[in-house]
Coordinates of C-alpha atoms in Angstrom, one line a residue:
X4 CA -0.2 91.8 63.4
X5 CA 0.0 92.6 59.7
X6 CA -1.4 96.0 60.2
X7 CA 0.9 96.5 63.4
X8 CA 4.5 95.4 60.8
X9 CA 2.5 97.5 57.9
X10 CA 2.8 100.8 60.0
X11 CA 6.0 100.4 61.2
X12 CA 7.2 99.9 57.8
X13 CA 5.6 103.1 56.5
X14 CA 7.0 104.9 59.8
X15 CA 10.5 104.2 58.6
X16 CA 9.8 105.4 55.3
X17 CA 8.4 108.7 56.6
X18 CA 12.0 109.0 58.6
X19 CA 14.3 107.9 56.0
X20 CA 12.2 109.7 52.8
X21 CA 10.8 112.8 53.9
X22 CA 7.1 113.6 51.2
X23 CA 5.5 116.7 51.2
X24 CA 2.2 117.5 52.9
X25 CA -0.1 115.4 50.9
X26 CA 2.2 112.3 50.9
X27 CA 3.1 113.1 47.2
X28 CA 6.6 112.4 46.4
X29 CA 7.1 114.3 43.0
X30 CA 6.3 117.1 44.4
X31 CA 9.7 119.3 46.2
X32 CA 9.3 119.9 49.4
X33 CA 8.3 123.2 51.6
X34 CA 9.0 124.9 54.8
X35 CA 6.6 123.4 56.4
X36 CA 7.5 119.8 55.4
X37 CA 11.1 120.3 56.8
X38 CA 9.5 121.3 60.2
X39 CA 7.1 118.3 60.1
X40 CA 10.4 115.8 59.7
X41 CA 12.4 117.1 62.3
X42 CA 10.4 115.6 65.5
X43 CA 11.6 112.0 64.5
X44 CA 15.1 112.3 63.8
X45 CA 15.0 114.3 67.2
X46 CA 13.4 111.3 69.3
X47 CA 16.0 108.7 67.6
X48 CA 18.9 111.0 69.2
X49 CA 17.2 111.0 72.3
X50 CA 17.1 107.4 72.3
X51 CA 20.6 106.2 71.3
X52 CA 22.3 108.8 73.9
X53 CA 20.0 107.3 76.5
X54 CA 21.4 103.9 75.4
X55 CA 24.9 105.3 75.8
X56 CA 24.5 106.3 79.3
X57 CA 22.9 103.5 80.7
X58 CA 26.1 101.0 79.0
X59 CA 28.3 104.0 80.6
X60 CA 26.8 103.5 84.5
X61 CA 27.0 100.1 84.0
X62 CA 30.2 99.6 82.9
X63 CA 31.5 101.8 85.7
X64 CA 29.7 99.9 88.2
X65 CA 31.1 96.5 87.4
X66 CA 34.8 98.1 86.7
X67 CA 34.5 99.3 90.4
X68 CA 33.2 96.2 92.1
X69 CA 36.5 94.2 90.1
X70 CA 38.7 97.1 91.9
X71 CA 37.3 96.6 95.3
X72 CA 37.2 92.3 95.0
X73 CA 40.7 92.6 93.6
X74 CA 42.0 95.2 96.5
X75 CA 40.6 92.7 99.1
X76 CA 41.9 89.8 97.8
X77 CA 45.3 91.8 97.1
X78 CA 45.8 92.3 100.8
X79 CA 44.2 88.5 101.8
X80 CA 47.2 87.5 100.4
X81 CA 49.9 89.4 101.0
X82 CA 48.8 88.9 104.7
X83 CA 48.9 84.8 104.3
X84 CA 52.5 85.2 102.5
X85 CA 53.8 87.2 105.8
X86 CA 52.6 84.9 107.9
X87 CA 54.2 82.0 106.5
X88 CA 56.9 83.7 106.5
X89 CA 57.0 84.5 110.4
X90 CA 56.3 80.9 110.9
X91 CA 58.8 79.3 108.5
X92 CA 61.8 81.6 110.5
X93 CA 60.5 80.2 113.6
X94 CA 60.6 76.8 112.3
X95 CA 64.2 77.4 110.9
X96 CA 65.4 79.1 114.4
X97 CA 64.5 75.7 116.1
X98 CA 66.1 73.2 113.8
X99 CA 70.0 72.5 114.1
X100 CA 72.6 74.0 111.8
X101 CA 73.3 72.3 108.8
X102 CA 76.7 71.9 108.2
X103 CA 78.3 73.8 105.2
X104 CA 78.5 71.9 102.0
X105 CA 82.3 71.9 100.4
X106 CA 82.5 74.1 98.0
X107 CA 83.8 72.4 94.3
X108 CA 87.3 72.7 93.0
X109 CA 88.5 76.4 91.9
X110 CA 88.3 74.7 88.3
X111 CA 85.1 73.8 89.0
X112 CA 83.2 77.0 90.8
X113 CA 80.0 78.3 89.9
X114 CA 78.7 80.7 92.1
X115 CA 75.6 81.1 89.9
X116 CA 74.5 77.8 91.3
X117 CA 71.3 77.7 91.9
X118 CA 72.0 74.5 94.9
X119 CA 74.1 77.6 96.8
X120 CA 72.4 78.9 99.7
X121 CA 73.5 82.6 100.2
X122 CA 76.3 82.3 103.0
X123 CA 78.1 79.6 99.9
X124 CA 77.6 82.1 97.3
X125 CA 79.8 84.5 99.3
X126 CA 81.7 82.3 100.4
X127 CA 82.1 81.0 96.3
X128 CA 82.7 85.0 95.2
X129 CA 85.5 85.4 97.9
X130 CA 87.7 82.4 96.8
X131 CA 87.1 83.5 93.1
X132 CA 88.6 86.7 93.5
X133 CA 91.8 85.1 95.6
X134 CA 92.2 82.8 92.7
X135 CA 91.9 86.0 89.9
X136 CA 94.3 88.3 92.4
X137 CA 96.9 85.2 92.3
X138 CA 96.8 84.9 88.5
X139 CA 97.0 88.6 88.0
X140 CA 100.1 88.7 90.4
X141 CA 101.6 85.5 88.3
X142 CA 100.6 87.3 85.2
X143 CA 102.1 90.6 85.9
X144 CA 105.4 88.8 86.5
X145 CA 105.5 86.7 83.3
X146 CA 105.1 90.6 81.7
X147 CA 107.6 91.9 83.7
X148 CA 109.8 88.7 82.5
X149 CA 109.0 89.6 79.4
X150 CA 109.6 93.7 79.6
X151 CA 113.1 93.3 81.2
X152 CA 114.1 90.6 78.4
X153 CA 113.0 92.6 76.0
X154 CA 114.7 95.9 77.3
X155 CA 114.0 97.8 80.3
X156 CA 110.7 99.5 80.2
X157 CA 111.0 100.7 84.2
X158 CA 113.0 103.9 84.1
X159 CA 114.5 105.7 86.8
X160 CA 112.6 109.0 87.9
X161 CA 114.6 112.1 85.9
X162 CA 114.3 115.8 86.6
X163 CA 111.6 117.7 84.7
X164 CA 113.2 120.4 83.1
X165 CA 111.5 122.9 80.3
X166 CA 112.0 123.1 76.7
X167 CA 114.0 126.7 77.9
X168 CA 115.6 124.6 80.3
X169 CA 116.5 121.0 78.9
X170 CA 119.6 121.0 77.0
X171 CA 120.1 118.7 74.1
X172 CA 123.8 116.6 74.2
X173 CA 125.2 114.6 72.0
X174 CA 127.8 111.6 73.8
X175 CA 130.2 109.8 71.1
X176 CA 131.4 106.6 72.7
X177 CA 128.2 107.0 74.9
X178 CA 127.5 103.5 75.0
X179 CA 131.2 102.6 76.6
X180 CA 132.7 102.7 80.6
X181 CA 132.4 106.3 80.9
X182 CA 130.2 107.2 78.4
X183 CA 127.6 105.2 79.4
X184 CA 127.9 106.3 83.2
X185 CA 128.1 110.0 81.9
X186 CA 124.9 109.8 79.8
X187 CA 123.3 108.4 82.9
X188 CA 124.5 111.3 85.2
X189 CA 122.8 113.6 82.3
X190 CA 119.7 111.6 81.6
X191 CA 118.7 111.9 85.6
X192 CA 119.5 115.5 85.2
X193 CA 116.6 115.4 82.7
X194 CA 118.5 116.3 79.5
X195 CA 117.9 115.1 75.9
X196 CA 120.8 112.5 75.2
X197 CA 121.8 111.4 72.1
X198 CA 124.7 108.5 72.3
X199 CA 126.1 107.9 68.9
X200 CA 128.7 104.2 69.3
X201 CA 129.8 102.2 66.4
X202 CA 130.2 99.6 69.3
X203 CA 133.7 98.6 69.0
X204 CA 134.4 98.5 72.5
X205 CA 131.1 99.5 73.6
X206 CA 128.3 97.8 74.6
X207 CA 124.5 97.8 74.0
X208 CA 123.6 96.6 77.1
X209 CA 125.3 99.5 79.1
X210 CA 122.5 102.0 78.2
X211 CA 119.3 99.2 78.0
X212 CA 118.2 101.1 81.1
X213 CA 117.6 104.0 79.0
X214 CA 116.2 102.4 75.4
X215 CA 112.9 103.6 74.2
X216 CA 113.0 106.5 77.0
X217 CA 111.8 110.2 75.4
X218 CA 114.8 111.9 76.3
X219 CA 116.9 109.3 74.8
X220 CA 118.3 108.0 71.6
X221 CA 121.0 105.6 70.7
X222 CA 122.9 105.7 66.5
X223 CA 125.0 103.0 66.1
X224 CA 127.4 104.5 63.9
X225 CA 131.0 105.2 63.1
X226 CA 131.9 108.6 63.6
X227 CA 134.9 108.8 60.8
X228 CA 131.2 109.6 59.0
X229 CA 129.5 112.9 58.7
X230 CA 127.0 112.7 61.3
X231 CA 124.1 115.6 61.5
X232 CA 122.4 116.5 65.1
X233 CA 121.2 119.8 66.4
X234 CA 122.3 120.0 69.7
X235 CA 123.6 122.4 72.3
X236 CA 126.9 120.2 73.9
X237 CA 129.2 117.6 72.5
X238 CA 130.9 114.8 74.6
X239 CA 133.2 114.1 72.1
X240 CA 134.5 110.4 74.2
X241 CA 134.9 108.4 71.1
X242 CA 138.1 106.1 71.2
X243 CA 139.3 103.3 71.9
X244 CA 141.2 103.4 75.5
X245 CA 142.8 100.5 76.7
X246 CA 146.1 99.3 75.0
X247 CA 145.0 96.1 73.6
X248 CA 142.2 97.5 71.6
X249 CA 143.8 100.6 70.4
X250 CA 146.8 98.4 69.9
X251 CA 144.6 95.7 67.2
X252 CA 143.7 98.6 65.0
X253 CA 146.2 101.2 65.6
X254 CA 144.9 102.2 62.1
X255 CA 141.2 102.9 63.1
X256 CA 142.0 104.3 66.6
X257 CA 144.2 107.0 64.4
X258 CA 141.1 107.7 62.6
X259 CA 138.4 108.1 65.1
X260 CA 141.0 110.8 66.9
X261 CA 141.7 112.8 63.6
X262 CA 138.7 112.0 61.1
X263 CA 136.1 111.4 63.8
X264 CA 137.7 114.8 66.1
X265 CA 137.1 117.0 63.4
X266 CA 133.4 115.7 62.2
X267 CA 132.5 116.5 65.7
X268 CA 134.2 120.0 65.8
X269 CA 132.9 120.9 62.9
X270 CA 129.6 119.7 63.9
X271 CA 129.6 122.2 66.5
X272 CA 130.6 124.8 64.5
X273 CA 127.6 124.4 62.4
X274 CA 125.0 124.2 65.3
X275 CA 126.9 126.6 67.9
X276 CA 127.2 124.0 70.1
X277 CA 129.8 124.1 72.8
X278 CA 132.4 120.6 72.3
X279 CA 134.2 118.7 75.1
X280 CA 137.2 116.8 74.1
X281 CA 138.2 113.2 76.0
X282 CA 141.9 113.7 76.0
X283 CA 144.1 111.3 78.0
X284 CA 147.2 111.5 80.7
X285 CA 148.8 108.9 78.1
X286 CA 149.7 112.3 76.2
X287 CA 152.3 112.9 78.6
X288 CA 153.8 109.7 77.7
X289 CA 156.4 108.4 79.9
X290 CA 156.6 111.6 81.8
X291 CA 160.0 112.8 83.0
X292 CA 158.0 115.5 85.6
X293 CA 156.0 114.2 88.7
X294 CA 153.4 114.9 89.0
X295 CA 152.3 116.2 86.0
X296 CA 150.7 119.7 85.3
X297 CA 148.8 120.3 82.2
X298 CA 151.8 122.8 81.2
X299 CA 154.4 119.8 80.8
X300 CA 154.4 119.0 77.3
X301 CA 155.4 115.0 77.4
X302 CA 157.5 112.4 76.8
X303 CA 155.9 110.6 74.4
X304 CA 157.7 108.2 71.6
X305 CA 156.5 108.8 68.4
X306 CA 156.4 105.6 66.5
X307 CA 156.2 102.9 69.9
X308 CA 153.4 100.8 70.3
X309 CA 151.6 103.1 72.0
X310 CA 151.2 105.9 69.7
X311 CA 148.6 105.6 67.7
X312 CA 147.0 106.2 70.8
X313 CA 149.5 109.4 72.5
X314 CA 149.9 110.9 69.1
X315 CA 146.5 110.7 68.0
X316 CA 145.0 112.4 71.0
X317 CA 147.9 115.0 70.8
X318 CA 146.7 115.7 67.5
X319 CA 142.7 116.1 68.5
X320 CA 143.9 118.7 71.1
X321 CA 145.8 120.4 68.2
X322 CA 142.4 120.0 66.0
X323 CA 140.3 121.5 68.9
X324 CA 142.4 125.0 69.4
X325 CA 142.7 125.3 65.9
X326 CA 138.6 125.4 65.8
X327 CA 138.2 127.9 68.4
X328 CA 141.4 130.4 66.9
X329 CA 139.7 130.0 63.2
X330 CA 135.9 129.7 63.9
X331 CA 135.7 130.5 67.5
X332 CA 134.3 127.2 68.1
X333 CA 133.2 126.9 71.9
X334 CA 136.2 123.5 73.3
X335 CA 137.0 122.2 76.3
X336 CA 139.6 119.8 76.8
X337 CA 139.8 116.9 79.6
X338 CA 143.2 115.0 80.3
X339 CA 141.8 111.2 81.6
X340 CA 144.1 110.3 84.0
X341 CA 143.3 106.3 85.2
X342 CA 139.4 105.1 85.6
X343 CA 137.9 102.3 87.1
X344 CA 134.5 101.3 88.1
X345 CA 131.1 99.2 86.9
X346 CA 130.9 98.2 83.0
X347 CA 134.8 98.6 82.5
X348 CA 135.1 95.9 79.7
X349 CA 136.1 92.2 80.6
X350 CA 138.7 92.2 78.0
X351 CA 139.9 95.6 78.7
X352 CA 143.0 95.0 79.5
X353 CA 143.9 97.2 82.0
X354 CA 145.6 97.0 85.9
X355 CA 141.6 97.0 87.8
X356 CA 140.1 95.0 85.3
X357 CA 143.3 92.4 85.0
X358 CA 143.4 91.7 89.0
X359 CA 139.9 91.7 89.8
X360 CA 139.0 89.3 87.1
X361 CA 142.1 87.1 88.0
X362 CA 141.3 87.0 91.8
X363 CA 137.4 86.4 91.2
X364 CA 138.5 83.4 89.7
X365 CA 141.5 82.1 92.2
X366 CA 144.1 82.9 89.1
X367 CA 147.5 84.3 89.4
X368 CA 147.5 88.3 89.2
X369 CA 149.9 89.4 86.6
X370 CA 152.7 92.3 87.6
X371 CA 153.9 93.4 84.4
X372 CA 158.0 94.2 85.4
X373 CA 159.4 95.1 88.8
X374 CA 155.3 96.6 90.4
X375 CA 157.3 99.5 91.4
X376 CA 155.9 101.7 88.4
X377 CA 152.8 103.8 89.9
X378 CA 149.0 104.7 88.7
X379 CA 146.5 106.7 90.9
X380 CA 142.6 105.7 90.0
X381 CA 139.7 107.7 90.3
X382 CA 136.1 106.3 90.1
X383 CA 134.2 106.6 87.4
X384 CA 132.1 108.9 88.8
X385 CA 134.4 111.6 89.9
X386 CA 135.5 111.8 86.3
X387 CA 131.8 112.0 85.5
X388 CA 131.3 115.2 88.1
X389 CA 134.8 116.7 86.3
X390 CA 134.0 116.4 82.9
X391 CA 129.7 118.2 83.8
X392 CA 131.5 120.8 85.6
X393 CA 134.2 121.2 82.8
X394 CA 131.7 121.4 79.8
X395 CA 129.5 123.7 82.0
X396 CA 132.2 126.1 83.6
X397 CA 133.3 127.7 79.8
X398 CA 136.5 127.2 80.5
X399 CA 139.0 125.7 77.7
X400 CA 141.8 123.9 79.3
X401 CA 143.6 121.4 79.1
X402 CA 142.7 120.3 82.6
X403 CA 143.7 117.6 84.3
X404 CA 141.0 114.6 86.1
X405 CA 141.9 112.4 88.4
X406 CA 143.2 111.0 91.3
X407 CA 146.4 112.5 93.2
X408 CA 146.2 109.4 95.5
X409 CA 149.5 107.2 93.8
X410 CA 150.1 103.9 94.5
X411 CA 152.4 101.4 93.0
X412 CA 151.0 98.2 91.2
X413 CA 152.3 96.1 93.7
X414 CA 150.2 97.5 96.4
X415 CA 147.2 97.9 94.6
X416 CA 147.3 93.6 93.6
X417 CA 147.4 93.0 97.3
X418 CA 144.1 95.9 98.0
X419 CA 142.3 94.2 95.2
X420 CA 143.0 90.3 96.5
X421 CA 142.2 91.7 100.1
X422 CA 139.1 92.8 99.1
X423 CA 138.2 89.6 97.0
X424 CA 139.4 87.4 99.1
X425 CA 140.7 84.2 98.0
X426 CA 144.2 82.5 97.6
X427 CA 145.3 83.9 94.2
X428 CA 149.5 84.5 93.9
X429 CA 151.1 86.8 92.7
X430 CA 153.3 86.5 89.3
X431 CA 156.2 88.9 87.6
X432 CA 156.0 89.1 83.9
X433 CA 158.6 91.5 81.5
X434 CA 157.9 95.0 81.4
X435 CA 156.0 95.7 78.6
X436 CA 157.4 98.1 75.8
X437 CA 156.5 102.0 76.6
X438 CA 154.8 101.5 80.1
X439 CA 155.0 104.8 81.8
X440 CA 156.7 104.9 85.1
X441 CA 155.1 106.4 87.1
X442 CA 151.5 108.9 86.6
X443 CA 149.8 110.8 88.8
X444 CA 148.3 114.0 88.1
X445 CA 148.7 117.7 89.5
X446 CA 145.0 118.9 89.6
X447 CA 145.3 122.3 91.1
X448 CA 144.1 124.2 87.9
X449 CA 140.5 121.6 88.8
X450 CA 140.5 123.0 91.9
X451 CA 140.8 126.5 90.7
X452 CA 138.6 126.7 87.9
X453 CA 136.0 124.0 88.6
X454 CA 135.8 124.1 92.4
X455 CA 136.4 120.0 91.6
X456 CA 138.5 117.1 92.8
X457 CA 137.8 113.5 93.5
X458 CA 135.7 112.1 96.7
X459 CA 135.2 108.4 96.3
X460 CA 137.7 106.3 97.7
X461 CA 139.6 103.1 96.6
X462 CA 137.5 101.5 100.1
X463 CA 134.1 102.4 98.1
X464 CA 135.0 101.9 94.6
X465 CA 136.9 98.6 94.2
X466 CA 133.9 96.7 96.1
X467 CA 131.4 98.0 93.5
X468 CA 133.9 97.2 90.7
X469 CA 134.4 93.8 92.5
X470 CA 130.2 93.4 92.4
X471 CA 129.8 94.5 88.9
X472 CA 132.6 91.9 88.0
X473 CA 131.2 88.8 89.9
X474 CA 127.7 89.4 88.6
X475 CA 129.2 89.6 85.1
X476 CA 131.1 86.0 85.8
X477 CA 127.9 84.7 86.9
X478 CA 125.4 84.9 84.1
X479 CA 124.6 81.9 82.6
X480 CA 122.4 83.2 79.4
X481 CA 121.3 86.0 77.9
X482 CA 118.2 86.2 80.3
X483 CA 120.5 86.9 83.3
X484 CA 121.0 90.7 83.2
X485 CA 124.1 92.5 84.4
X486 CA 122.6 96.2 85.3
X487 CA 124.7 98.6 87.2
X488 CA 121.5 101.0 88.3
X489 CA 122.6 104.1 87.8
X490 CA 121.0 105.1 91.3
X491 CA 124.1 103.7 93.2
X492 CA 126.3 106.6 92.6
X493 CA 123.5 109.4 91.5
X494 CA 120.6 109.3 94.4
X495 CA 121.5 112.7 95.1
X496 CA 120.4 114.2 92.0
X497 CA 116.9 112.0 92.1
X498 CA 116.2 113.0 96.3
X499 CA 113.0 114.5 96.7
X500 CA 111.3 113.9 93.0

């Protein structure tokens, strides 16, 4: 056994220290000693890759027999799985219903559940969204609470027009009766509108359909002030009109006619624009011709308590033709004859306004002198359609608006309590100082010129007035809004958008 380790050992020294012929070490080695050396190292590779291959087979061979055992028992299963399946449907097709379990409080559902069987989670997922519709519905109304106390946010539907084609206006007085119902006719027209209002007899509230709306902008501001706008056409509207507000500042009402009438015309001087001026029927004063043409020059007393109204608008059609003569400023002028209609002031003083209020509310109506003195109304929205077709004709005037239709006081108190209804009386009071006699317009030169006169009835106006003025009496609080929708007397120009 010692020989057998001591040859092995000397073996491994041949392979891992190569001698030379005669086993002597100091001596280099030859040729013929490399040649000897390489037939061991050649047998060790021969070994080791035969080692290699023999692992390789093997492992194959076992990885394969692992497939095949795992493929069988793969599909042993699958099989047993389908068959209790098969027989735990036929079980379940023999055995009663069981009947539904209630389903928990909305506060309490949980369709997640894992006690649900599939038919309750369903059933679960369909009463949740019910419950999320109905608070989206009650939320959606609290915003629309919100929106319309806040300001309307739902506008009607306007023309589109192009920038080529929009014109930009500028309203004074926009937010009053008429101004308010002619910046509505222009907004649905699709115009810019620009209402500048100090809000002496005007109100907010008569445009809050149209607040925050592109098109639209609202100044509060007094027009006795310089006030700077590029725009195309001037409503120049600005005053007050009813006798017992022009009669507390007779002052102020003298301003706005003079100071504020020739801001505005020199406004439109600057920017080209082409001005409209409001005039009134009240510059014919008490006339002493019937009816009255725009050639009759008045009756008017200077100094009564009604002429810080006459004179002053005498003066701004003075003002206007001495704008076009010196700068050939672009004017129009419109002679008001008597309005009535939705947003007239509650306080305005006025014959419509007077015995509508007073028979809403079972009151005496209130004849001022003998009833025999005569006024012929238009709607509001006939004087709208003059004062468009006016401003867009080119034509200077004066011209008359309004209603040939005359009828004394008298008879209109008993239209207006026949169309209220109710048992209010009827009272005489003293004449007051300056009322005119009789007014009623000649409107030929409308006719002529601007293919114009008025359509709507007293049958069709007084019961919108009569609406407007009974919802107004009704509001309890600041919540309860009194719209007029704008709509009611302008469809026409919204059909088809």
């Amino acid at each position: 056994m010692a020989s057998v380790s001591k040859r092995a050992t000397l073996r491994h020294r041949r392979i891992r220290q190569p001698q030379n012929a005669a086993g002597d070490l100091s001596r280099p080695l030859d040729a013929g000693d490399l040649q000897n050396h390489r037939q061991p190292a050649d047998m060790v590779s021969y070994r080791a890759a035969r080692r290699v291959f023999i692992l390789t087979v093997c492992g194959a061979a076992i990885v394969t027999a692992v497939l095949v055992l795992g493929g069988h028992v793969l599909v042993g299963s699958t099989a047993v799985l389908a068959e209790r399946s098969r027989n735990e449907a036929r079980r379940a097709s023999l055995r009663p219903p069981t009947p539904a379990r209630p389903l928990p409080s909305s506060s309490e559902l949980d369709c997640q559940s894992d006690a649900l069987s599939h038919e309750e989670v369903q059933q679960c997922s369909t009463q949740l969204l019910h419950q999320y519709k109905a608070k989206l519905r009650a939320l959606e109304k609290k915003l629309t609470a919100i929106e319309l106390r806040a300001g309307s946010k739902f506008y009607p539907k306007v023309k589109f027009r192009s920038h080529g084609d929009r014109k930009r206006i500028l309203i004074t007085g926009g937010a009053g009766f008429v101004g308010s119902h002619l910046a509505d006719r222009l907004m649905l027209e699709g115009h810019e509108v620009t209402v500048v209002d100090n809000l002496y007899t005007g109100r907010k509230r008569n445009v809050e359909q149209w607040l925050g709306h592109e098109n639209f902008e609202l100044f509060i501001h007094d027009i006795i002030n310089t006030f700077y706008a590029e725009v195309d056409q001037i409503y120049h509207l600005a005053s007050p009109a009813s006798p017992p507000h022009y009669m507390a500042n007779p002052v102020k009402t003298i301003k706005t006619n003079t100071m504020g009438t020739i801001n505005m015309l020199g406004l439109a001087k600057r920017v080209g624009a082409r001005i409209l001026i409001a005039s009134t029927s009240e510059v014919y004063g008490d006339p002493e011709v019937h009816p009255q043409p725009e050639s009759y020059w008045g009756h008017v007393n200077p100094i009564g308590p009604r002429a810080c109204y006459d004179e002053a608008k005498r003066v701004a059609e003075t003002l206007a033709f001495a704008y076009q003569k010196q700068s050939n400023v672009s004017i129009g002028i419109a002679r008001i004859f008597n309005t009535y209609g939705p947003r007239m002031h509650n306080n305005d003083g006025r014959v419509v306004s007077n015995f509508v209020l007073q028979a809403l509310q079972n009151k005496t109506l209130t004849i001022y002198g003998s009833g025999e003195q005569t006024r012929s109304f238009q709607y509001v929205s006939d004087l709208v359609e003059g004062l468009v077709a006016l401003m867009e004709s080119g034509h200077t005037g004066p011209v008359n608006l309004g209603n040939p239709v005359e009828h004394t006081i008298e008879e209109f108190a008993h239209i207006i309590r026949q169309t209220v209804g109710g048992t209010s009386e009827v009272e005489y009071l003293d004449a007051v100082e300056d009322d005119p006699q009789k007014r009623k317009p000649d409107i030929r030169r409308a006719k002529e010129l601007l293919n114009w006169e008025p359509k709507v009835p007293l049958s069709e106006g007084i019961p919108k007035t009569v609406e407007f003025f009974k919802n107004e009496l009704s509001r309890k609080g600041h919540s309860e809004r009194n719209r007029f929708d704008p709509l009611v007397d302008w469809s026409h120009i919204t059909d088809g958008l």
